[in-house]
mmCIF file of C-alpha atoms in Angstrom:
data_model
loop_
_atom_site.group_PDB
_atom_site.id
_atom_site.type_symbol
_atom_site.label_atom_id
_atom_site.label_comp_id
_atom_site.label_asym_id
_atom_site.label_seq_id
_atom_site.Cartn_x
_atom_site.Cartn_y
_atom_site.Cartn_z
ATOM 1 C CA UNK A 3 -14.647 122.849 122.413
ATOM 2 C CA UNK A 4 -13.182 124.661 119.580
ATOM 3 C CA UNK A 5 -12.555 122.865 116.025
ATOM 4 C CA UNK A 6 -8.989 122.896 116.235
ATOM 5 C CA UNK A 7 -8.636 122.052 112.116
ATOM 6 C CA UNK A 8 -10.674 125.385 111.585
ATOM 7 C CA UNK A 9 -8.996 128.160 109.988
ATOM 8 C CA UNK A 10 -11.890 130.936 110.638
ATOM 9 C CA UNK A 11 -10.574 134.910 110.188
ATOM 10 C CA UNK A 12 -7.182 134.099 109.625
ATOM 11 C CA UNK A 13 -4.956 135.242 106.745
ATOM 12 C CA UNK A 14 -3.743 132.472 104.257
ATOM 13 C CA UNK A 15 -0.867 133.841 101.746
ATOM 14 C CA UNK A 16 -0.285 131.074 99.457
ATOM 15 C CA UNK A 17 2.187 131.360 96.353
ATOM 16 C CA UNK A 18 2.056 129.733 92.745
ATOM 17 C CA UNK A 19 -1.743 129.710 92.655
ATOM 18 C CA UNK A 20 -2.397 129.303 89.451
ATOM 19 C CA UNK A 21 -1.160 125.728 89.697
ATOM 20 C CA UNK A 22 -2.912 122.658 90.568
ATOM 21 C CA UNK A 23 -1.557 122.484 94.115
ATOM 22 C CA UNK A 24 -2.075 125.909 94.742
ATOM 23 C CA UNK A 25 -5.200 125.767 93.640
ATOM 24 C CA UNK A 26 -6.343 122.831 95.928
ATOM 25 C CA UNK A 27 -4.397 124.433 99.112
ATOM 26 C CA UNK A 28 -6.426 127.653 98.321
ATOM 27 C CA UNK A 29 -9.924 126.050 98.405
ATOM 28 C CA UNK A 30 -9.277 123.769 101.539
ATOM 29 C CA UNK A 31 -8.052 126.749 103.481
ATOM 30 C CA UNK A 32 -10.883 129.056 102.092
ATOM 31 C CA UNK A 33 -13.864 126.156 103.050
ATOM 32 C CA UNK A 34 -11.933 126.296 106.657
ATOM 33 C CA UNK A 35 -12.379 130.151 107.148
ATOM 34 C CA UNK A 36 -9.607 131.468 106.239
ATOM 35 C CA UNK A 37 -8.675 134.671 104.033
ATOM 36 C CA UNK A 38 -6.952 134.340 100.835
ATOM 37 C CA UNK A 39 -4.582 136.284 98.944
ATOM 38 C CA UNK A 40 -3.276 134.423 96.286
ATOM 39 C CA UNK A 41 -0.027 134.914 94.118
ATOM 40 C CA UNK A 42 1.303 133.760 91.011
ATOM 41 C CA UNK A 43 2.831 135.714 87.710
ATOM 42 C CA UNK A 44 0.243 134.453 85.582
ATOM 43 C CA UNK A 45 -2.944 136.912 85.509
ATOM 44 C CA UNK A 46 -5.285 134.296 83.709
ATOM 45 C CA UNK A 47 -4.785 131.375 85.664
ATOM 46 C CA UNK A 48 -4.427 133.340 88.677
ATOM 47 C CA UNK A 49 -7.999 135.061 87.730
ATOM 48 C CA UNK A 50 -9.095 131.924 87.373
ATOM 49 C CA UNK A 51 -8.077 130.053 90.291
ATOM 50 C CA UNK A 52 -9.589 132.871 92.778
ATOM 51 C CA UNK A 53 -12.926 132.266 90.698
ATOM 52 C CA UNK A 54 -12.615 128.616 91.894
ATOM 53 C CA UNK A 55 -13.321 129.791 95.458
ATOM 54 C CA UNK A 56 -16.312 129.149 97.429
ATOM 55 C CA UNK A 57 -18.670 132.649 96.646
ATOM 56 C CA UNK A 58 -17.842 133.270 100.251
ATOM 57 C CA UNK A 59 -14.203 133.397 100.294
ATOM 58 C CA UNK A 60 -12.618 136.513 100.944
ATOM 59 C CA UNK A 61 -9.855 136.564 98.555
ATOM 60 C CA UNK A 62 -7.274 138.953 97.031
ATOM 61 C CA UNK A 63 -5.192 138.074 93.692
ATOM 62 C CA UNK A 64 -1.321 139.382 93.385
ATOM 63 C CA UNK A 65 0.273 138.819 90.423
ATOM 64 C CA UNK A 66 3.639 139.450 90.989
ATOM 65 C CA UNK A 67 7.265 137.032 90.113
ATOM 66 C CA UNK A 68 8.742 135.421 93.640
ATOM 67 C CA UNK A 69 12.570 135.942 92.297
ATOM 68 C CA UNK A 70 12.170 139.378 92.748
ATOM 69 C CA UNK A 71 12.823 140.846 95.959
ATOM 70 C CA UNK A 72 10.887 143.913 95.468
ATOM 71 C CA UNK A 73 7.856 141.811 94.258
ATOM 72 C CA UNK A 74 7.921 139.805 96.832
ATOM 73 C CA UNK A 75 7.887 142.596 99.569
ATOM 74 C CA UNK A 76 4.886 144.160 98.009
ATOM 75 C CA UNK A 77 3.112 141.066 98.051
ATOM 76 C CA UNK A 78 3.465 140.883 101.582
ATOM 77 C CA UNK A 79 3.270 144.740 102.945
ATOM 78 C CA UNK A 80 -0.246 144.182 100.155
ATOM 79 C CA UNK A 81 -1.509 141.330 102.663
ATOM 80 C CA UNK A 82 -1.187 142.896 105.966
ATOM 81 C CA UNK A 83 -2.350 146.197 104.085
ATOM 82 C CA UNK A 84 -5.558 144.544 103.004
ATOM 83 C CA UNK A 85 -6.052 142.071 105.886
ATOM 84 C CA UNK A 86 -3.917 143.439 108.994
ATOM 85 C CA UNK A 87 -1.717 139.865 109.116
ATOM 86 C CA UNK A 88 -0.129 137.180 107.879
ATOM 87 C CA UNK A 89 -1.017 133.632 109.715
ATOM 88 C CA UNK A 90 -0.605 131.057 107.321
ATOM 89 C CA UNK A 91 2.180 130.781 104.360
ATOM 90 C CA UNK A 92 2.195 128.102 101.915
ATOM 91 C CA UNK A 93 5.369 129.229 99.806
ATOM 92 C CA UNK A 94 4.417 127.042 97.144
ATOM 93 C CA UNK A 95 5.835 128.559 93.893
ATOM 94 C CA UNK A 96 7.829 126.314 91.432
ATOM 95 C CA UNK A 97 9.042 124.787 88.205
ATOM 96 C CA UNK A 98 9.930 121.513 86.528
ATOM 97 C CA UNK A 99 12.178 123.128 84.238
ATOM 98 C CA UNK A 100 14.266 121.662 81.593
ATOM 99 C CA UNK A 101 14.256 117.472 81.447
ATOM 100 C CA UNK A 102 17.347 116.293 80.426
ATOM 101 C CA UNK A 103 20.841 114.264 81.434
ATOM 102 C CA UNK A 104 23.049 116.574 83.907
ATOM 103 C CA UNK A 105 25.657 116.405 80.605
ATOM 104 C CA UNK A 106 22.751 118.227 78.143
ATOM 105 C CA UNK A 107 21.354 120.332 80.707
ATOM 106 C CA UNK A 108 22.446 124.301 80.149
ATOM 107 C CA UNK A 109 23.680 126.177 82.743
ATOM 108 C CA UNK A 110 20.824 129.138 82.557
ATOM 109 C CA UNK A 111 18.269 126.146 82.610
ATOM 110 C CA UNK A 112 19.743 125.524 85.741
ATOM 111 C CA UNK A 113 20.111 128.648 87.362
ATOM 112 C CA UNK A 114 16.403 129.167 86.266
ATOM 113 C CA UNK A 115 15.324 126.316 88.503
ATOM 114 C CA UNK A 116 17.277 127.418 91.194
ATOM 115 C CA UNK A 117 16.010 131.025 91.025
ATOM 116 C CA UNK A 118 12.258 129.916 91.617
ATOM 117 C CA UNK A 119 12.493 127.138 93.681
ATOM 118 C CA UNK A 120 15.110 127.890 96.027
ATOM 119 C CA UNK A 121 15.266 131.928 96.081
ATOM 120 C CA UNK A 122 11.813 132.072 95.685
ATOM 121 C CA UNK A 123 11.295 130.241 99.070
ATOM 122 C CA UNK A 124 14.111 131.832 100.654
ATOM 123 C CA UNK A 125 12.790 135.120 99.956
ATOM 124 C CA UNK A 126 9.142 134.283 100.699
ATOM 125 C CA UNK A 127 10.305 133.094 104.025
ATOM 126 C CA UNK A 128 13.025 136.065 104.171
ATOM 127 C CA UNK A 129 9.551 138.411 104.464
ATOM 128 C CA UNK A 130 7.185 136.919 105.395
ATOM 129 C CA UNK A 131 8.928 135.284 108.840
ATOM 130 C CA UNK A 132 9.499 139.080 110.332
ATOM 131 C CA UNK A 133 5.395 139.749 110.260
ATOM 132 C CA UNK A 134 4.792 136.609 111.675
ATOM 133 C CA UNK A 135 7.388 136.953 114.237
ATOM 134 C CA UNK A 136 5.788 140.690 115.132
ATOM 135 C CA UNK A 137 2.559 138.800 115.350
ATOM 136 C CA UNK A 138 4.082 135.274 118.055
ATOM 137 C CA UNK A 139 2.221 133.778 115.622
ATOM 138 C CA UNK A 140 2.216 131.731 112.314
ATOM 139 C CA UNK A 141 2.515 128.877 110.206
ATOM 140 C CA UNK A 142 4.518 128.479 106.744
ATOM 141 C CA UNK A 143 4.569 125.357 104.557
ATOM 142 C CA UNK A 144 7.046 125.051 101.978
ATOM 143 C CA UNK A 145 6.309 122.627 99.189
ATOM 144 C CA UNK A 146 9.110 120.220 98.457
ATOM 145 C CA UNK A 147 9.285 117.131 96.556
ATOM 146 C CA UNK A 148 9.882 113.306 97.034
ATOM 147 C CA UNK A 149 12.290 114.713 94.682
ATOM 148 C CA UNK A 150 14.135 116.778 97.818
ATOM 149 C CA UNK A 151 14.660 113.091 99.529
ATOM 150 C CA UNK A 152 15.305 110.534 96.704
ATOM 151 C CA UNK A 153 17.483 111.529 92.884
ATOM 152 C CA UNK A 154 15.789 111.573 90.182
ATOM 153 C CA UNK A 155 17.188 110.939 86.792
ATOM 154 C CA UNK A 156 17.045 114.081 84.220
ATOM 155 C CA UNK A 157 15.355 116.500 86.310
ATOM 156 C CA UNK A 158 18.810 117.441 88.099
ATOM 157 C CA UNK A 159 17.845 120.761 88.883
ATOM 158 C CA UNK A 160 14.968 120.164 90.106
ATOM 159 C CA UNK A 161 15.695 117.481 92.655
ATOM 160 C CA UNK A 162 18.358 119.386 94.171
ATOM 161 C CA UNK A 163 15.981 122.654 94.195
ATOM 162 C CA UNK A 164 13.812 120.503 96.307
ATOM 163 C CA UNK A 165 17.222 119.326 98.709
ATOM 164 C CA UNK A 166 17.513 122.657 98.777
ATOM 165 C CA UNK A 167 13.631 123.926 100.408
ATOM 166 C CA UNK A 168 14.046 120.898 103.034
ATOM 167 C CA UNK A 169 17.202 122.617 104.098
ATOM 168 C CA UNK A 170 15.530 126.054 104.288
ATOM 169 C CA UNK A 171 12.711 124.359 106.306
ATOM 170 C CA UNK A 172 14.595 123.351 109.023
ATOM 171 C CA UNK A 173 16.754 125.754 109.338
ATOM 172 C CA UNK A 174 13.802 128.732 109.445
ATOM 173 C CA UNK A 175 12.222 126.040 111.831
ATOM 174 C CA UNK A 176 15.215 126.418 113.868
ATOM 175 C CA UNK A 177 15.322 129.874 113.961
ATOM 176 C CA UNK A 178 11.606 129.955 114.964
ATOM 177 C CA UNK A 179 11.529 127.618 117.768
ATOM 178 C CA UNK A 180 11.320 129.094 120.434
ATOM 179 C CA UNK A 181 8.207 131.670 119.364
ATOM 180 C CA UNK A 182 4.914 130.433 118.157
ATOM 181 C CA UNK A 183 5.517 130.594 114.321
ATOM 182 C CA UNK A 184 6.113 127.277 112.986
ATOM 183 C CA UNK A 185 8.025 125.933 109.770
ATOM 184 C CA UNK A 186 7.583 122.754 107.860
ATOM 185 C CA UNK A 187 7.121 121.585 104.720
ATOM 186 C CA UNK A 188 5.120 118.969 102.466
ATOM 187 C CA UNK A 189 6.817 116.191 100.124
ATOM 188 C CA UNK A 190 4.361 115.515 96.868
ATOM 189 C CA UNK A 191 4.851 112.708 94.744
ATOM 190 C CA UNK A 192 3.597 111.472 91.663
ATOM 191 C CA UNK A 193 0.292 113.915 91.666
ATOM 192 C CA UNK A 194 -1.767 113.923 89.359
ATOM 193 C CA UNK A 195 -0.802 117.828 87.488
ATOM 194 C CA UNK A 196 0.564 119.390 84.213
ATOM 195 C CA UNK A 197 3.976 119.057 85.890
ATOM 196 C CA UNK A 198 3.893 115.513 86.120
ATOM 197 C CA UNK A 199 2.680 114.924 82.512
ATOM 198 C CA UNK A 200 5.757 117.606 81.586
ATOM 199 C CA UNK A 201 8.227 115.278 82.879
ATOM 200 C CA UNK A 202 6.935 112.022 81.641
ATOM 201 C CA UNK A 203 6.688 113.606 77.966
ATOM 202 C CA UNK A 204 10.133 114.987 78.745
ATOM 203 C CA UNK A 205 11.855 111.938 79.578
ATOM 204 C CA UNK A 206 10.201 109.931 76.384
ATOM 205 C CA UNK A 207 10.572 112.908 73.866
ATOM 206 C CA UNK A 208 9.329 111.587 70.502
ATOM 207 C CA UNK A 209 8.102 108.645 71.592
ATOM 208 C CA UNK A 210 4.230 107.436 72.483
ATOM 209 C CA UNK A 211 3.026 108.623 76.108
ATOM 210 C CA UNK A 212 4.140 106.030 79.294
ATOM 211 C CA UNK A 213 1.030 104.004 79.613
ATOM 212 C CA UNK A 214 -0.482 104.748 82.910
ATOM 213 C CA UNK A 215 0.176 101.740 84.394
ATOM 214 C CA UNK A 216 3.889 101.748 84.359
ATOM 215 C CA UNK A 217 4.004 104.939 86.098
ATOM 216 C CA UNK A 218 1.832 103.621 88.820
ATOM 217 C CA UNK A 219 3.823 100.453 89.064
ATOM 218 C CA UNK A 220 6.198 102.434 90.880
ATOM 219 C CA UNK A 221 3.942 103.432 93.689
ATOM 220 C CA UNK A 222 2.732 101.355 96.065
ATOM 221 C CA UNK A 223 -0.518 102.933 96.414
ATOM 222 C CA UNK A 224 -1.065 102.149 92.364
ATOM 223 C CA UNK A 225 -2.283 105.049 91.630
ATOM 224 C CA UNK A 226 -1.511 108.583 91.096
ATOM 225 C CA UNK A 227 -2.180 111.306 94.214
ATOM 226 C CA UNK A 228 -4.857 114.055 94.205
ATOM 227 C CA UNK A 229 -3.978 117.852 94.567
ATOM 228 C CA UNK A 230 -5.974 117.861 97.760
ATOM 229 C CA UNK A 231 -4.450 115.049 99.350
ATOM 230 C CA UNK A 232 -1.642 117.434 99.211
ATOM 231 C CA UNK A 233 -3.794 120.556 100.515
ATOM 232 C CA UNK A 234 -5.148 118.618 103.020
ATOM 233 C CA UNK A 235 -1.504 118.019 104.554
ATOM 234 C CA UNK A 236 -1.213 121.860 104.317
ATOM 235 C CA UNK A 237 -4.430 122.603 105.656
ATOM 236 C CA UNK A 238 -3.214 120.160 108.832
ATOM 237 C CA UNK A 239 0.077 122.152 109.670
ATOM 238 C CA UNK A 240 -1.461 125.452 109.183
ATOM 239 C CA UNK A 241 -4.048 124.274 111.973
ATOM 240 C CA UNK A 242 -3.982 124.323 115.682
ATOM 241 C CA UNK A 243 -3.917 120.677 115.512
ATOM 242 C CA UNK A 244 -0.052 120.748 114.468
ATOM 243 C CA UNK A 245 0.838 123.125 117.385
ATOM 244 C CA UNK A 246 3.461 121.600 117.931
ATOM 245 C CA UNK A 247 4.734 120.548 114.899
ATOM 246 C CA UNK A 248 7.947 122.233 113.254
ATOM 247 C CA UNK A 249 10.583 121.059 111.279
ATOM 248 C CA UNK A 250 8.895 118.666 109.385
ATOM 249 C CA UNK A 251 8.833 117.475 106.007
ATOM 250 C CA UNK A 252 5.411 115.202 105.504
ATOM 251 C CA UNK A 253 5.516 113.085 102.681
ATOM 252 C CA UNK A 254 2.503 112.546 100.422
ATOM 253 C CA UNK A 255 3.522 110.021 98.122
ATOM 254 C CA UNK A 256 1.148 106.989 98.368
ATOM 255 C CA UNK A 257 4.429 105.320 100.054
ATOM 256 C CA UNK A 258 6.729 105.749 96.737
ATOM 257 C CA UNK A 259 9.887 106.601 98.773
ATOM 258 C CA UNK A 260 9.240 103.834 101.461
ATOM 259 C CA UNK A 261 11.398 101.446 99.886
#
């Protein structure tokens, strides 16, 4: 029987891969089989994140900025150029941007957010979904936020970014149903990243750190999650084993947003 979890020869385009998400994602899917072509607009980190993959991986870096339509095209004509398809999406690209009260927060802050979170995965999915539907084949994962279910005091923009990538979900999911290319998304938490620690020190500017403790007071787990508890969600949908699975937005959030 086949390993239905197994990703082997397929073609894994995964966005913001410099960061610590994309990173994780990157190196689950490559230790499953797949290919990897990894974007971000960062050269270094990008450089660097490819260089975390196993010395088998086949992998292509793109650095290229996901507001840009153009950018994002080449990205994806570069993929099927180099490896003939695109199978697996994790449109993962995003920012924290600004932290501060809706009443201090600038309206090109805003827009900012906005541009990368939200037009970023609309245009991801606006070219990537026509290859896949060529193909009858396919899985995308957005990455949303606990933030995209629950507020969340002085990162305005952000939160309603995030509303925003659930909507996009299902509605793409919608659109797909009836072929064999799937949509969902994921839902991180508190993980343990340099986004996190921007948005603590953001919220307490001038003051000492938030001792660890109080931050994981608020989860029920008590503790803080682990990149690849998130890329092992991703790695899930973008299997056979979530065939049937679409629409979705899976929560990884040690239970933070059960109450």
């Amino acid at each position: 029987m086949a390993d239905r979890i197994r990703l082997d020869g397929r073609v894994a385009l995964v966005t913001g891969a410099a960061g610590v998400i994309g990173t994780a994602t990157m190196r689950l899917l490559a230790e499953r089989g797949a290919r990897i072509v990894a974007v971000d607009r960062n050269e270094k980190p990008l450089q660097a994140s490819i260089e975390n993959l196993p010395a088998s991986a086949q992998a292509r870096a793109i650095t290229a900025d996901v507001t840009q339509e153009d950018e994002v095209a080449d990205y994806v004509r570069r993929t099927i150029d180099t490896f003939g398809a695109v199978d697996v999406f994790h449109n993962n690209a995003g920012i924290e941007g600004d932290i501060a009260p809706i009443v201090n927060y600038s309206l090109e802050s805003f827009r900012r957010v906005l541009d990368v979170n939200v037009v970023g995965v609309f245009l991801g999915l606006k070219h990537v979904l026509p290859a896949m539907l060529r193909q009858n084949r396919g899985s995308i994962v957005n990455t949303a936020s606990i933030a995209g279910q629950i507020g969340a005091a002085q990162i305005a923009a952000y939160s309603a970014s995030k509303h925003a990538v659930i909507g996009l979900t299902k509605s793409a999911a919608l659109e797909c149903a009836a072929t064999a290319v799937r949509v969902n998304c994921v839902c991180p938490g508190l993980i343990d990243s340099r986004m996190l620690s921007a948005i603590i020190k953001g919220r307490n500017p001038g003051h000492a750190p938030v001792p660890s403790e109080r931050i994981v007071e608020q989860i029920p787990a008590r503790r803080l999650g682990e990149a690849s508890e998130v890329a092992s969600i991703v790695a899930f949908l973008a299997s056979d084993e979530a065939s049937y699975v679409t629409g979705s937005a899976y929560t990884v959030d040690g239970g933070r947003t059960t109450s």
